[in-house]
Short mmCIF file of C-alpha atoms and ligand atoms in Angstrom, two decimals:
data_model
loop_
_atom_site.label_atom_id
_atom_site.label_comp_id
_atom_site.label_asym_id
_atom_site.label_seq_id
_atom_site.Cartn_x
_atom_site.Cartn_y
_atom_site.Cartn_z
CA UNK A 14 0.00 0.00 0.00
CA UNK A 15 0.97 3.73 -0.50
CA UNK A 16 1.38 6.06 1.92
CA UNK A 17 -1.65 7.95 2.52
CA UNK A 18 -0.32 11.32 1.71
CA UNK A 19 0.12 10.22 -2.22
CA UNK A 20 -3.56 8.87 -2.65
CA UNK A 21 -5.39 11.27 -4.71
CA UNK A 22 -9.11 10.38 -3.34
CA UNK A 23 -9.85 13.82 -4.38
CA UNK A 24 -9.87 13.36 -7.69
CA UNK A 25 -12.45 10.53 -7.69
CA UNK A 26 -16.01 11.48 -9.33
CA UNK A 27 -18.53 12.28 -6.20
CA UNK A 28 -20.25 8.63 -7.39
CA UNK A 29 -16.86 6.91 -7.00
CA UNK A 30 -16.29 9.16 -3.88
CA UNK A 31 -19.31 7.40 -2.41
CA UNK A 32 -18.25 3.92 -2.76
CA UNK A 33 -14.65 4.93 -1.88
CA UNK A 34 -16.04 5.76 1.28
CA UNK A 35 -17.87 2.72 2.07
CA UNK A 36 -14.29 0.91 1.51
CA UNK A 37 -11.79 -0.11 4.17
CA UNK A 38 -8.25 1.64 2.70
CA UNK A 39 -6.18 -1.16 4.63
CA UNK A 40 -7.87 -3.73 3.46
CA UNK A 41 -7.05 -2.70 -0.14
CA UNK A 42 -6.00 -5.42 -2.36
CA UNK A 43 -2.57 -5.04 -3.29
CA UNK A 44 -2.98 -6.35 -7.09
CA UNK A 45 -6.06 -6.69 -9.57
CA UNK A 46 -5.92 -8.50 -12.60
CA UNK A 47 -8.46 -7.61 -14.92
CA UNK A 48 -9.80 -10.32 -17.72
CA UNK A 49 -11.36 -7.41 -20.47
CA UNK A 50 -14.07 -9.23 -22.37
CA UNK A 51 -17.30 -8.29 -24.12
CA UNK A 52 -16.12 -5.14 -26.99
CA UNK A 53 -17.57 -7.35 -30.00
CA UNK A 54 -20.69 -7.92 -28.27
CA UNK A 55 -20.97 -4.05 -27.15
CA UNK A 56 -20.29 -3.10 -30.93
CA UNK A 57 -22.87 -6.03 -32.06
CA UNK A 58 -25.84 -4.18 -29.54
CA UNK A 59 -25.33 -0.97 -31.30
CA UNK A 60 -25.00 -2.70 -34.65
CA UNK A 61 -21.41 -1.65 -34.77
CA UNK A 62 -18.40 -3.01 -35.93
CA UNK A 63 -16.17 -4.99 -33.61
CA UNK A 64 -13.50 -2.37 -34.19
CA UNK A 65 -14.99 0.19 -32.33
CA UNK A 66 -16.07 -2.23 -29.25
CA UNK A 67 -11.95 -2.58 -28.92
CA UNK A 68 -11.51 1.34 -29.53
CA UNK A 69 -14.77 2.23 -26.44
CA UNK A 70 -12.75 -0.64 -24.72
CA UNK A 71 -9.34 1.38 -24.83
CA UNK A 72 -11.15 4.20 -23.31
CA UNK A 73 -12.19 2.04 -20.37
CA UNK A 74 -8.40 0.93 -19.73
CA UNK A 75 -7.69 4.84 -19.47
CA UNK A 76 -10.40 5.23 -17.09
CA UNK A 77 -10.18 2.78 -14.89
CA UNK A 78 -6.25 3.13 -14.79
CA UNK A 79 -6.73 6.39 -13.63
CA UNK A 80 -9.55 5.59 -10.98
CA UNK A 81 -6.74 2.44 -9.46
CA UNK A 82 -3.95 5.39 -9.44
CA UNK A 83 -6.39 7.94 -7.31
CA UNK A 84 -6.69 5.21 -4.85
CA UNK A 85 -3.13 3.97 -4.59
CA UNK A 86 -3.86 0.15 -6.18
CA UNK A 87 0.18 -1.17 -6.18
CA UNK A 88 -0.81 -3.42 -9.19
CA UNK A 89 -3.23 -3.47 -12.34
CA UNK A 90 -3.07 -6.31 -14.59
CA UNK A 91 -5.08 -6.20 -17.55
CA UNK A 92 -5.04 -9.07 -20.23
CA UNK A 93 -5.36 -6.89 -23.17
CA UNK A 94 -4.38 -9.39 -26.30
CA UNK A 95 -3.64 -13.38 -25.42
CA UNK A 96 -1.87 -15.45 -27.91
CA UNK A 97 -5.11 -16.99 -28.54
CA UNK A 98 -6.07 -13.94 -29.65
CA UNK A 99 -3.18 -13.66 -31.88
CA UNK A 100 -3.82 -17.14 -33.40
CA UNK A 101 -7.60 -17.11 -33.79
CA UNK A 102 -8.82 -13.60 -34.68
CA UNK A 103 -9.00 -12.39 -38.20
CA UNK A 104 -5.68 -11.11 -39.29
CA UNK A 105 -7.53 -7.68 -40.02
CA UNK A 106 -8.71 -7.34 -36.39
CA UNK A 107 -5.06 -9.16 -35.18
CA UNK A 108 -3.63 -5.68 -36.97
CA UNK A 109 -6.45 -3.17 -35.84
CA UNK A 110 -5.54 -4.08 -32.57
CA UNK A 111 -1.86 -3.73 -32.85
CA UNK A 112 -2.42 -0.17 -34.10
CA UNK A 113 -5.21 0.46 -31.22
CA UNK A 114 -2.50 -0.30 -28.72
CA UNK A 115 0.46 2.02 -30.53
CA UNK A 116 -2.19 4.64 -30.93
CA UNK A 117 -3.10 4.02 -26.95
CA UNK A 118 0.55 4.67 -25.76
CA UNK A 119 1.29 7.55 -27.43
CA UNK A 120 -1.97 9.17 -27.19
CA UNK A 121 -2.40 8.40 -22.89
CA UNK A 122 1.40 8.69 -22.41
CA UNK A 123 1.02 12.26 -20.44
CA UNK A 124 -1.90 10.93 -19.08
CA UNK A 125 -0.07 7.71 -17.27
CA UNK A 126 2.91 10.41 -16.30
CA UNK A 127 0.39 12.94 -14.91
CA UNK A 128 -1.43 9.93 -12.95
CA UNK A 129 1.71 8.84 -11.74
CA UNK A 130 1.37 5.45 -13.37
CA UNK A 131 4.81 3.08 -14.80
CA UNK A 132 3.74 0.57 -17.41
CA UNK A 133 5.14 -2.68 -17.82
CA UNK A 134 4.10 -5.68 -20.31
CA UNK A 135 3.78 -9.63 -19.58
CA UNK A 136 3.78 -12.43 -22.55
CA UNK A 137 5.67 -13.46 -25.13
CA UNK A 138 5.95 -9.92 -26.34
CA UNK A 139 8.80 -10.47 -28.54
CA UNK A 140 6.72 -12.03 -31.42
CA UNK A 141 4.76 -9.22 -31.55
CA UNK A 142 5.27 -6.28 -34.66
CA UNK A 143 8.57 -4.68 -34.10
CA UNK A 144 7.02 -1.17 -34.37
CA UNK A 145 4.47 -2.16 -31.32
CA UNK A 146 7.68 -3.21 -29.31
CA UNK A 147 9.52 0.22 -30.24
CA UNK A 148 6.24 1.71 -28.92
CA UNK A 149 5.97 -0.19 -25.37
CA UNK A 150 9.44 -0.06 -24.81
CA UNK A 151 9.18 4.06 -25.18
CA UNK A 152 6.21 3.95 -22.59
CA UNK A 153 7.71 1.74 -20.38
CA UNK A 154 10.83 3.50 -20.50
CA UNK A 155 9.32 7.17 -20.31
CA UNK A 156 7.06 6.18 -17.32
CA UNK A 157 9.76 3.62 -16.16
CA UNK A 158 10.34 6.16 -12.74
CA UNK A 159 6.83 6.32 -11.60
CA UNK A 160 6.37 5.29 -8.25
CA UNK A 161 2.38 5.03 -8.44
CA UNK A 162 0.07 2.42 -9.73
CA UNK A 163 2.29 -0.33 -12.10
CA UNK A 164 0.01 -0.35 -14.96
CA UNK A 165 1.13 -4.06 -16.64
CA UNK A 166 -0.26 -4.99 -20.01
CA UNK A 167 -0.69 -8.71 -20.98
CA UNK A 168 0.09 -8.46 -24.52
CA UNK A 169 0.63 -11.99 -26.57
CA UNK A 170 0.14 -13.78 -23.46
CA UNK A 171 -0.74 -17.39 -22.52
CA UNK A 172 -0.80 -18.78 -19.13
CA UNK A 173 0.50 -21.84 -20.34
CA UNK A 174 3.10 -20.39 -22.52
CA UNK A 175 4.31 -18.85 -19.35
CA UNK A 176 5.02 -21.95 -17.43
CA UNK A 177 6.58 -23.49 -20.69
CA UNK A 178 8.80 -20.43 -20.73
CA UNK A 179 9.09 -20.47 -16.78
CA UNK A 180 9.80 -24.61 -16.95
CA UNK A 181 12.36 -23.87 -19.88
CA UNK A 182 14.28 -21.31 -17.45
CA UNK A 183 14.01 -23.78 -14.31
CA UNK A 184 15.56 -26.32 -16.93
CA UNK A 185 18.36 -24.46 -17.80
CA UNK A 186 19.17 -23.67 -14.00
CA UNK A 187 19.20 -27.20 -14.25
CA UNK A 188 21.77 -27.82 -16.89
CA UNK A 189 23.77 -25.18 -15.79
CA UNK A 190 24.26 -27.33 -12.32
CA UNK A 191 22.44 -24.44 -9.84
CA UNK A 192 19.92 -26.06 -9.10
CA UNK A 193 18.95 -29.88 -8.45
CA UNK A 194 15.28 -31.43 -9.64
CA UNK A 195 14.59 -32.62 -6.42
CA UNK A 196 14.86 -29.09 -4.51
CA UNK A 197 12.69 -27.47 -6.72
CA UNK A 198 10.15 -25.10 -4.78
CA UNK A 199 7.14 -23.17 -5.54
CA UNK A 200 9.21 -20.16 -5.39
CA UNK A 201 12.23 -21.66 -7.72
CA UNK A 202 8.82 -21.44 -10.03
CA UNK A 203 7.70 -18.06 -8.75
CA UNK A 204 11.45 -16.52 -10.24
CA UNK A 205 10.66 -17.71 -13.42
CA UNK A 206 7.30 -16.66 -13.81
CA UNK A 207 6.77 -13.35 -15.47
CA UNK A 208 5.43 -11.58 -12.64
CA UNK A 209 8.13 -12.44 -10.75
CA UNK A 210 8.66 -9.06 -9.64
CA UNK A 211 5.01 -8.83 -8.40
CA UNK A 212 2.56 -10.20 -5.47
CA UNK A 213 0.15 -12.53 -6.85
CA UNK A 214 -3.31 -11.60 -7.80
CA UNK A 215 -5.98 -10.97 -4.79
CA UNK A 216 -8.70 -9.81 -7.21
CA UNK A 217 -9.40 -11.12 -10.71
CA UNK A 218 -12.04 -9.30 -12.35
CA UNK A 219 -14.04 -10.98 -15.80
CA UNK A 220 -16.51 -8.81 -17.45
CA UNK A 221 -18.97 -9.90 -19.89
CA UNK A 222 -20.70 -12.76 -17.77
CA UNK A 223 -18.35 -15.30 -18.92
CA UNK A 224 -17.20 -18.36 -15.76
CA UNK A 225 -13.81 -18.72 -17.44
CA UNK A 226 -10.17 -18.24 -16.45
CA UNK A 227 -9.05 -18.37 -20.49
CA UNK A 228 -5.47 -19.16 -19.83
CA UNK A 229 -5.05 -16.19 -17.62
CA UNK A 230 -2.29 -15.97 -15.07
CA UNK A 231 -3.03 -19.68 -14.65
CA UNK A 232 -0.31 -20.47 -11.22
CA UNK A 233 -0.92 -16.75 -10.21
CA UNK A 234 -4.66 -16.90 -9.38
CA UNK A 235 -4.59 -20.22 -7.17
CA UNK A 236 -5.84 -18.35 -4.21
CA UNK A 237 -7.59 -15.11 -5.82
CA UNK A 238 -11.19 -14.20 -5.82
CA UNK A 239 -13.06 -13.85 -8.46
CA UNK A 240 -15.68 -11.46 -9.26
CA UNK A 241 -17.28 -11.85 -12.89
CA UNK A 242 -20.36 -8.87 -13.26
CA UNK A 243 -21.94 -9.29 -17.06
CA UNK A 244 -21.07 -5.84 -17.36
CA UNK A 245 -19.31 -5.42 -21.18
CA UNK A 246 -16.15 -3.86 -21.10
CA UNK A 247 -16.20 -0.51 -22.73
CA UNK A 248 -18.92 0.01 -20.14
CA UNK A 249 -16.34 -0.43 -17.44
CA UNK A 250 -15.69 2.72 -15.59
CA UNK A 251 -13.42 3.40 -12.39
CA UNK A 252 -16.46 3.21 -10.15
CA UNK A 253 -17.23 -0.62 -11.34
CA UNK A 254 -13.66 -1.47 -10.20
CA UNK A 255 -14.33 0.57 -6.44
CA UNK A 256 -17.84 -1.74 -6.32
CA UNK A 257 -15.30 -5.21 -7.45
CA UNK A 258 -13.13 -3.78 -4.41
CA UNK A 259 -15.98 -2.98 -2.28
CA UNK A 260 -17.54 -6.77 -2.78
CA UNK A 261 -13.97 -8.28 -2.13
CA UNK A 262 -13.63 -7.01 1.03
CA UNK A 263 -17.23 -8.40 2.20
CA UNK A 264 -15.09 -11.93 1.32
CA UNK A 265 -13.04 -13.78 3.80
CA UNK A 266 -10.04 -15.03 2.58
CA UNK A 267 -8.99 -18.92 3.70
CA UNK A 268 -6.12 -19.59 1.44
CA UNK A 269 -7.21 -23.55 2.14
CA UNK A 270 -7.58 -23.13 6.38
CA UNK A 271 -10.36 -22.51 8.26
CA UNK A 272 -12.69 -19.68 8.25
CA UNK A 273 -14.82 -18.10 11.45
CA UNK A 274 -18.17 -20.21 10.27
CA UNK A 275 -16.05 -23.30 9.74
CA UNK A 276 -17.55 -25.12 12.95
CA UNK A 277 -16.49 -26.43 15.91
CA UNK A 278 -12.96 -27.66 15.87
CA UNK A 279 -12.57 -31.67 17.56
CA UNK A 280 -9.46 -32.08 19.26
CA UNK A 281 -9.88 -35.86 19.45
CA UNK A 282 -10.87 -36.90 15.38
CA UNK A 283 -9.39 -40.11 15.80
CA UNK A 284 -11.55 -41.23 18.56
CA UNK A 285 -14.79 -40.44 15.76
CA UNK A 286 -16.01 -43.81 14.77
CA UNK A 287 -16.65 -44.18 10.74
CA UNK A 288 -18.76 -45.63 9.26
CA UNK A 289 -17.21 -48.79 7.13
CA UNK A 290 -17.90 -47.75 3.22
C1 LIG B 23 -12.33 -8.92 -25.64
O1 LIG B 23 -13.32 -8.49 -26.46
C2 LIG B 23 -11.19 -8.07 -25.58
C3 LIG B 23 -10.00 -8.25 -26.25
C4 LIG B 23 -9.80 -9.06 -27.45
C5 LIG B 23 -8.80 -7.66 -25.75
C6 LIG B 23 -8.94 -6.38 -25.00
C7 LIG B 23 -8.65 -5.23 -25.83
C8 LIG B 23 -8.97 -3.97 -25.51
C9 LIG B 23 -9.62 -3.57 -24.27
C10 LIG B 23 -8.70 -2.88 -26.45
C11 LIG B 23 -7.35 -2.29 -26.48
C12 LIG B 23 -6.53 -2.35 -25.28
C13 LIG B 23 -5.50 -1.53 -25.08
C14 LIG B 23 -4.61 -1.72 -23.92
C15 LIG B 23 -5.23 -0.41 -25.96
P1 LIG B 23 -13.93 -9.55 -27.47
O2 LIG B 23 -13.57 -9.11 -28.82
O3 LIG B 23 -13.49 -10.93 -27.11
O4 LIG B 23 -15.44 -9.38 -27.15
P2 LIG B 23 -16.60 -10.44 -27.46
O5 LIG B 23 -16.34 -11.65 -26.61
O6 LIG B 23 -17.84 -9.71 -27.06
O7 LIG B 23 -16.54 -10.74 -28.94
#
């Protein structure tokens, strides 16, 4: 969490402002990963085309961005293009959105420095267009001393693909004699991942209805909550993230232990009879 003297609460909207205040500011989660999902369908109910679902949808990344900065959220994760994506789409919406997302850094770049906000990327970004990787790597570099929200965009990214690329790493520690397959740890696992540098997930976010992970930050999520709303994204706004927040913090958190409903604890199991099966 952020010291309370950077939050800029302020410059919430007086709607946002009154969920804000309903919130508990050290209970904050420390990261929110964000799966984006429902532009083509908010183009198809306005009889638009899909393009401009992904170009509202931009709009909503600004926004909300902005709304996690004013509060002092650590980490925003959003899984703007997968390698699914990348694979499966029609090349002419593949390249739209390549052009969205150059057009998106240069256009918000003052906007991320004046919110404070350093931008980093996640995925096998090296197969993307080399003109898009000039572009993030000026972003990331420009906003690269922020100290505010970490803005990180999942661009070309597969959950699986990341352990294959984390596994391939671990491997080579291997080879290399650092490292011996039997003292492998979660953590040896962790350093490989690409959110190494980063606390795992406590909120994931799905809009558009959907009940599915879609290859998301697969190891990353194993004890996040989820919260899908069938809100479409380009309808997103700042204050829909503050209500995410707000229903989070009515959760209690077990991470596999026992909660305060759990029922009475026996001291004695063993002396419980069972019944033979
Ligand atoms: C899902 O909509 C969304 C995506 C394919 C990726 C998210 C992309 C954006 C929000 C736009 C650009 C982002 C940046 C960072 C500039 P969908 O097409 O799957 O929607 P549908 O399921 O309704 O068809």
């Amino acid at each position: 969490m952020f010291p309370p003297d950077t939050l800029r609460t302020y410059e919430l909207t007086p709607e946002e402002r009154a969920v804000y205040a309903t919130l508990k500011p050290e209970r904050l989660p420390e990261h929110v990963a964000i799966i984006m999902d429902g532009n083509g369908r908010w183009a198809g109910h306005r009889s638009l085309k899909r393009f401009l679902g992904h170009q509202q949808g931009a709009k909503s990344v600004q926004l909300v961005t902005e709304t996690a900065s004013r509060i002092g959220l650590p980490w925003l994760t959003l899984y703007a293009f997968s390698l699914e994506n990348n694979l499966r789409r029609p090349r002419a919406e593949v390249n739209f959105l390549m052009r969205l997302l150059r057009t998106y850094l240069e256009t918000n770049l003052q906007r991320m420095m004046d919110n404070n906000v350093r931008m980093k990327y996640i995925g096998r970004t090296r197969e993307l267009p080399s003109e898009v990787q000039d572009k993030m790597h000026w972003a990331e570099e420009a906003t690269a001393r922020n100290t505010g929200t970490t803005l990180t965009l999942a661009l070309n990214y597969g959950g699986r693909s990341e352990l294959v690329d984390a596994f391939r790493g671990l491997a080579a520690e291997i080879k290399q004699g650092h490292i011996s397959p039997d003292r492998i740890t979660e953590e040896d696992i962790h350093r490989h991942l690409y959110t190494a540098h980063m606390p795992d997930p406590d909120l994931l976010i799905r809009t558009s209805g959907e009940m599915r992970l879609s290859n998301y930050l697969l190891w990353q999520v194993a004890y996040t909550e989820i919260f899908v709303t069938d809100r479409l994204w380009p309808d997103f706004r700042g204050i829909h993230l503050l209500e995410a927040i707000a229903d989070f913090q009515r959760r209690e958190r077990r991470y596999g232990g026992l909660g305060e409903d759990s029922g009475e604890v026996d001291e004695e199991p063993d002396r419980i009879k069972l019944a033979a099966s």
